[in-house]
Amino acid sequence: MESSIKQRSKLPVIIVANIGTTMKEAKDNVSLILDIIKKHNIEHYYIHCDAALAGAYLPLIEEDPKFDFKNGVDSITCSGHKFIGSPIPCGIVVVKKRNKGNLAHQYISYIGSLDTTINGSRNGFTPVILWYIIKQQGRKGLHKNALESLELAEYTQNIFQELGIASYRNKNAITVVFPKPSEFICKKWQLATKDDYAHLICMPGISKEVIDNFFFDLSKDINLS
């Protein structure tokens, strides 16, 4: 990235920082990105953080999650159907006030309004669902869910270790990565896989009993093979 910026130092820079990749929940270092931008005297830049999963819980467990607006970020997206638990796929985008106007500038004559999510043709029910969940659980409830998910991820890692199966988890991640098991296990447990590895995401609502049942099947499958 730095090499690319250096070669184009007179051009504006747009960066999408990943705050939790899909398979391994790895996180880009926003502070390092900003240091590189400042090092090469980039005057105009925009940093967007894709925090689909981790954006809903990291700010609750880290005093400074490093991808906040005070850290130089311009916008953040977060899914509502992942950690928060909306039954309908949806997402949230939060932007700095000065960038808000760029999101709704097209005037639609037949509705007599700007093209915005609430006034447009997009699903208006999902914001109500998110509002309800957040109001119902509150910061304390979501924080409790975050701590329980992290505890379950650690519990999962410990069982992998007891079974002699290599696994790893990024810092403050609820995703546990491990070697891809048999097709039978992958299909039965609907595991997401890539290349030679798979993952378990310890979402709120997943109990230790579910994890134990998974390991029962995995152990039996390993012994049979």
Tab-separated table of C-alpha atoms in Angstrom:
chain	number	residue	atom	x	y	z
A	1	MET	CA	0.000	0.000	0.000
A	2	GLU	CA	2.739	2.461	0.930
A	3	SER	CA	4.528	1.810	-2.364
A	4	SER	CA	1.324	2.507	-4.287
A	5	ILE	CA	0.714	5.744	-2.369
A	6	LYS	CA	4.313	6.836	-2.835
A	7	GLN	CA	4.082	6.376	-6.610
A	8	ARG	CA	0.911	8.493	-6.732
A	9	SER	CA	1.627	10.978	-3.968
A	10	LYS	CA	-0.005	13.881	-5.817
A	11	LEU	CA	-3.346	12.104	-6.151
A	12	PRO	CA	-6.132	11.855	-3.548
A	13	VAL	CA	-6.228	8.551	-1.686
A	14	ILE	CA	-9.309	6.450	-0.915
A	15	ILE	CA	-8.755	3.518	1.428
A	16	VAL	CA	-11.132	0.796	2.586
A	17	ALA	CA	-9.777	-0.604	5.845
A	18	ASN	CA	-11.035	-4.059	6.783
A	19	ILE	CA	-12.017	-4.294	10.430
A	20	GLY	CA	-12.486	-8.046	10.456
A	21	THR	CA	-12.004	-10.122	7.310
A	22	THR	CA	-14.681	-12.679	6.450
A	23	MET	CA	-12.724	-15.857	7.145
A	24	LYS	CA	-10.163	-14.910	9.791
A	25	GLU	CA	-11.506	-11.667	11.280
A	26	ALA	CA	-8.149	-9.992	10.685
A	27	LYS	CA	-8.106	-6.227	11.145
A	28	ASP	CA	-6.225	-3.534	9.256
A	29	ASN	CA	-4.180	-1.105	11.352
A	30	VAL	CA	-5.846	2.277	10.770
A	31	SER	CA	-3.186	4.113	12.798
A	32	LEU	CA	-0.460	2.693	10.546
A	33	ILE	CA	-2.446	3.673	7.443
A	34	LEU	CA	-2.713	7.251	8.718
A	35	ASP	CA	1.014	7.333	9.526
A	36	ILE	CA	1.793	6.331	5.921
A	37	ILE	CA	-0.569	8.985	4.558
A	38	LYS	CA	1.043	11.675	6.714
A	39	LYS	CA	4.546	10.436	5.900
A	40	HIS	CA	3.946	11.074	2.197
A	41	ASN	CA	2.140	14.382	2.787
A	42	ILE	CA	-1.145	13.276	1.238
A	43	GLU	CA	-3.453	16.259	1.593
A	44	HIS	CA	-6.709	14.746	0.357
A	45	TYR	CA	-7.723	11.297	1.546
A	46	TYR	CA	-10.758	9.309	2.663
A	47	ILE	CA	-10.698	6.282	4.957
A	48	HIS	CA	-13.696	3.973	5.112
A	49	CYS	CA	-13.828	1.124	7.623
A	50	ASP	CA	-15.690	-2.054	6.717
A	51	ALA	CA	-16.580	-3.373	10.160
A	52	ALA	CA	-19.402	-5.730	9.176
A	53	LEU	CA	-18.989	-8.102	12.129
A	54	ALA	CA	-16.548	-6.552	14.593
A	55	GLY	CA	-17.987	-3.046	14.383
A	56	ALA	CA	-20.926	-4.078	16.552
A	57	TYR	CA	-18.875	-5.309	19.504
A	58	LEU	CA	-15.264	-4.061	19.406
A	59	PRO	CA	-16.175	-0.549	20.639
A	60	LEU	CA	-17.818	-2.214	23.652
A	61	ILE	CA	-14.731	-4.146	24.761
A	62	GLU	CA	-11.865	-1.889	23.677
A	63	GLU	CA	-11.417	1.510	25.299
A	64	ASP	CA	-10.070	2.818	21.996
A	65	PRO	CA	-10.986	0.519	19.074
A	66	LYS	CA	-8.707	2.562	16.736
A	67	PHE	CA	-11.259	2.802	13.945
A	68	ASP	CA	-13.328	5.657	15.350
A	69	PHE	CA	-13.872	9.103	13.851
A	70	LYS	CA	-11.479	10.592	16.396
A	71	ASN	CA	-8.782	8.362	14.888
A	72	GLY	CA	-9.153	9.876	11.414
A	73	VAL	CA	-11.800	7.580	9.942
A	74	ASP	CA	-14.365	9.163	7.591
A	75	SER	CA	-17.061	6.475	7.510
A	76	ILE	CA	-17.878	3.097	9.050
A	77	THR	CA	-20.209	0.309	7.969
A	78	CYS	CA	-21.566	-2.443	10.192
A	79	SER	CA	-23.957	-5.304	9.495
A	80	GLY	CA	-27.145	-5.549	11.498
A	81	HIS	CA	-27.757	-9.238	10.809
A	82	LYS	CA	-24.473	-10.542	12.195
A	83	PHE	CA	-23.510	-9.795	15.793
A	84	ILE	CA	-26.562	-7.602	16.472
A	85	GLY	CA	-28.864	-10.368	15.267
A	86	SER	CA	-31.437	-8.893	12.885
A	87	PRO	CA	-33.384	-11.728	11.194
A	88	ILE	CA	-33.316	-9.731	7.953
A	89	PRO	CA	-29.977	-8.897	6.251
A	90	CYS	CA	-29.213	-5.206	6.677
A	91	GLY	CA	-26.418	-2.784	7.441
A	92	ILE	CA	-25.587	0.595	8.919
A	93	VAL	CA	-23.364	3.313	7.498
A	94	VAL	CA	-22.123	6.100	9.755
A	95	VAL	CA	-20.355	9.105	8.235
A	96	LYS	CA	-18.897	12.382	9.388
A	97	LYS	CA	-21.410	15.206	9.232
A	98	ARG	CA	-19.452	17.014	6.530
A	99	ASN	CA	-19.769	13.959	4.254
A	100	LYS	CA	-23.477	13.401	4.817
A	101	GLY	CA	-24.530	15.567	1.871
A	102	ASN	CA	-22.560	13.397	-0.546
A	103	LEU	CA	-24.812	10.423	0.197
A	104	ALA	CA	-28.109	12.021	-0.814
A	105	HIS	CA	-27.690	14.540	-3.596
A	106	GLN	CA	-29.921	13.092	-6.311
A	107	TYR	CA	-33.410	14.598	-6.427
A	108	ILE	CA	-36.144	12.160	-7.480
A	109	SER	CA	-38.961	14.118	-9.081
A	110	TYR	CA	-41.677	11.467	-8.857
A	111	ILE	CA	-41.409	11.251	-5.056
A	112	GLY	CA	-40.469	14.894	-4.571
A	113	SER	CA	-37.517	14.030	-2.366
A	114	LEU	CA	-33.808	13.275	-2.243
A	115	ASP	CA	-32.776	9.653	-2.757
A	116	THR	CA	-32.310	8.583	0.856
A	117	THR	CA	-32.783	5.167	2.463
A	118	ILE	CA	-35.771	6.013	4.653
A	119	ASN	CA	-37.652	8.000	1.999
A	120	GLY	CA	-36.568	5.762	-0.877
A	121	SER	CA	-37.671	2.294	-1.937
A	122	ARG	CA	-35.324	0.404	0.376
A	123	ASN	CA	-36.618	-1.707	3.231
A	124	GLY	CA	-37.736	0.642	6.002
A	125	PHE	CA	-38.492	-2.193	8.422
A	126	THR	CA	-34.879	-3.174	9.113
A	127	PRO	CA	-34.006	0.151	10.812
A	128	VAL	CA	-36.949	-0.484	13.156
A	129	ILE	CA	-35.581	-3.958	13.958
A	130	LEU	CA	-32.137	-2.550	14.734
A	131	TRP	CA	-33.628	0.238	16.844
A	132	TYR	CA	-35.672	-2.315	18.804
A	133	ILE	CA	-32.714	-4.640	19.462
A	134	ILE	CA	-30.456	-1.789	20.558
A	135	LYS	CA	-33.160	-0.261	22.795
A	136	GLN	CA	-34.068	-3.645	24.262
A	137	GLN	CA	-30.522	-4.812	25.027
A	138	GLY	CA	-28.857	-1.479	25.602
A	139	ARG	CA	-25.120	-0.997	25.902
A	140	LYS	CA	-24.939	-3.332	28.906
A	141	GLY	CA	-26.729	-6.144	27.101
A	142	LEU	CA	-24.603	-5.862	23.965
A	143	HIS	CA	-21.455	-5.672	26.115
A	144	LYS	CA	-22.537	-8.849	27.927
A	145	ASN	CA	-23.067	-10.575	24.568
A	146	ALA	CA	-19.597	-9.494	23.447
A	147	LEU	CA	-17.885	-10.862	26.559
A	148	GLU	CA	-19.801	-14.148	26.330
A	149	SER	CA	-18.869	-14.541	22.661
A	150	LEU	CA	-15.188	-13.936	23.422
A	151	GLU	CA	-15.352	-16.415	26.295
A	152	LEU	CA	-16.941	-19.005	24.001
A	153	ALA	CA	-14.250	-18.421	21.373
A	154	GLU	CA	-11.577	-19.058	24.007
A	155	TYR	CA	-13.460	-22.170	25.166
A	156	THR	CA	-13.535	-23.414	21.563
A	157	GLN	CA	-9.805	-22.836	21.145
A	158	ASN	CA	-9.064	-24.738	24.340
A	159	ILE	CA	-10.955	-27.801	23.096
A	160	PHE	CA	-9.074	-27.706	19.798
A	161	GLN	CA	-5.860	-27.663	21.830
A	162	GLU	CA	-7.005	-30.629	23.940
A	163	LEU	CA	-7.697	-32.571	20.739
A	164	GLY	CA	-4.283	-31.691	19.332
A	165	ILE	CA	-5.790	-29.688	16.464
A	166	ALA	CA	-4.076	-26.443	15.524
A	167	SER	CA	-6.289	-23.363	15.674
A	168	TYR	CA	-5.850	-19.650	16.076
A	169	ARG	CA	-7.802	-16.500	16.756
A	170	ASN	CA	-6.905	-12.875	16.140
A	171	LYS	CA	-6.880	-10.464	19.086
A	172	ASN	CA	-10.378	-9.755	20.438
A	173	ALA	CA	-11.921	-11.864	17.667
A	174	ILE	CA	-14.856	-14.245	18.022
A	175	THR	CA	-13.765	-16.220	14.943
A	176	VAL	CA	-11.730	-19.390	15.498
A	177	VAL	CA	-9.799	-20.677	12.473
A	178	PHE	CA	-8.824	-24.338	12.132
A	179	PRO	CA	-7.869	-26.933	9.471
A	180	LYS	CA	-10.704	-27.850	7.121
A	181	PRO	CA	-12.379	-31.067	8.345
A	182	SER	CA	-14.072	-33.740	6.226
A	183	GLU	CA	-16.817	-32.885	3.755
A	184	PHE	CA	-19.278	-34.692	6.022
A	185	ILE	CA	-18.526	-32.357	8.949
A	186	CYS	CA	-18.477	-29.282	6.718
A	187	LYS	CA	-21.900	-30.097	5.286
A	188	LYS	CA	-23.512	-31.194	8.545
A	189	TRP	CA	-22.353	-28.070	10.389
A	190	GLN	CA	-22.555	-25.712	7.394
A	191	LEU	CA	-18.958	-24.602	7.896
A	192	ALA	CA	-17.563	-21.784	5.806
A	193	THR	CA	-14.279	-22.933	4.269
A	194	LYS	CA	-11.528	-21.525	2.104
A	195	ASP	CA	-8.613	-23.495	0.688
A	196	ASP	CA	-7.504	-25.805	3.505
A	197	TYR	CA	-9.079	-24.084	6.504
A	198	ALA	CA	-12.491	-23.454	8.057
A	199	HIS	CA	-13.824	-21.259	10.826
A	200	LEU	CA	-16.290	-21.155	13.687
A	201	ILE	CA	-17.822	-17.794	14.622
A	202	CYS	CA	-18.947	-17.690	18.252
A	203	MET	CA	-21.980	-15.468	17.826
A	204	PRO	CA	-24.412	-14.517	20.608
A	205	GLY	CA	-26.925	-17.325	20.997
A	206	ILE	CA	-24.373	-20.075	20.357
A	207	SER	CA	-24.063	-22.139	23.530
A	208	LYS	CA	-21.285	-24.326	24.890
A	209	GLU	CA	-23.625	-27.255	24.298
A	210	VAL	CA	-23.632	-26.515	20.559
A	211	ILE	CA	-19.828	-26.298	20.554
A	212	ASP	CA	-19.590	-29.567	22.509
A	213	ASN	CA	-21.887	-31.285	20.001
A	214	PHE	CA	-19.701	-30.035	17.157
A	215	PHE	CA	-16.575	-31.424	18.784
A	216	PHE	CA	-18.335	-34.731	19.497
A	217	ASP	CA	-19.035	-35.119	15.779
A	218	LEU	CA	-15.559	-33.911	14.829
A	219	SER	CA	-13.815	-36.315	17.235
A	220	LYS	CA	-15.909	-39.249	16.043
A	221	ASP	CA	-15.188	-38.373	12.421
A	222	ILE	CA	-11.445	-38.129	13.082
A	223	ASN	CA	-11.411	-41.522	14.845
A	224	LEU	CA	-13.304	-43.157	11.979
A	225	SER	CA	-10.882	-41.783	9.425
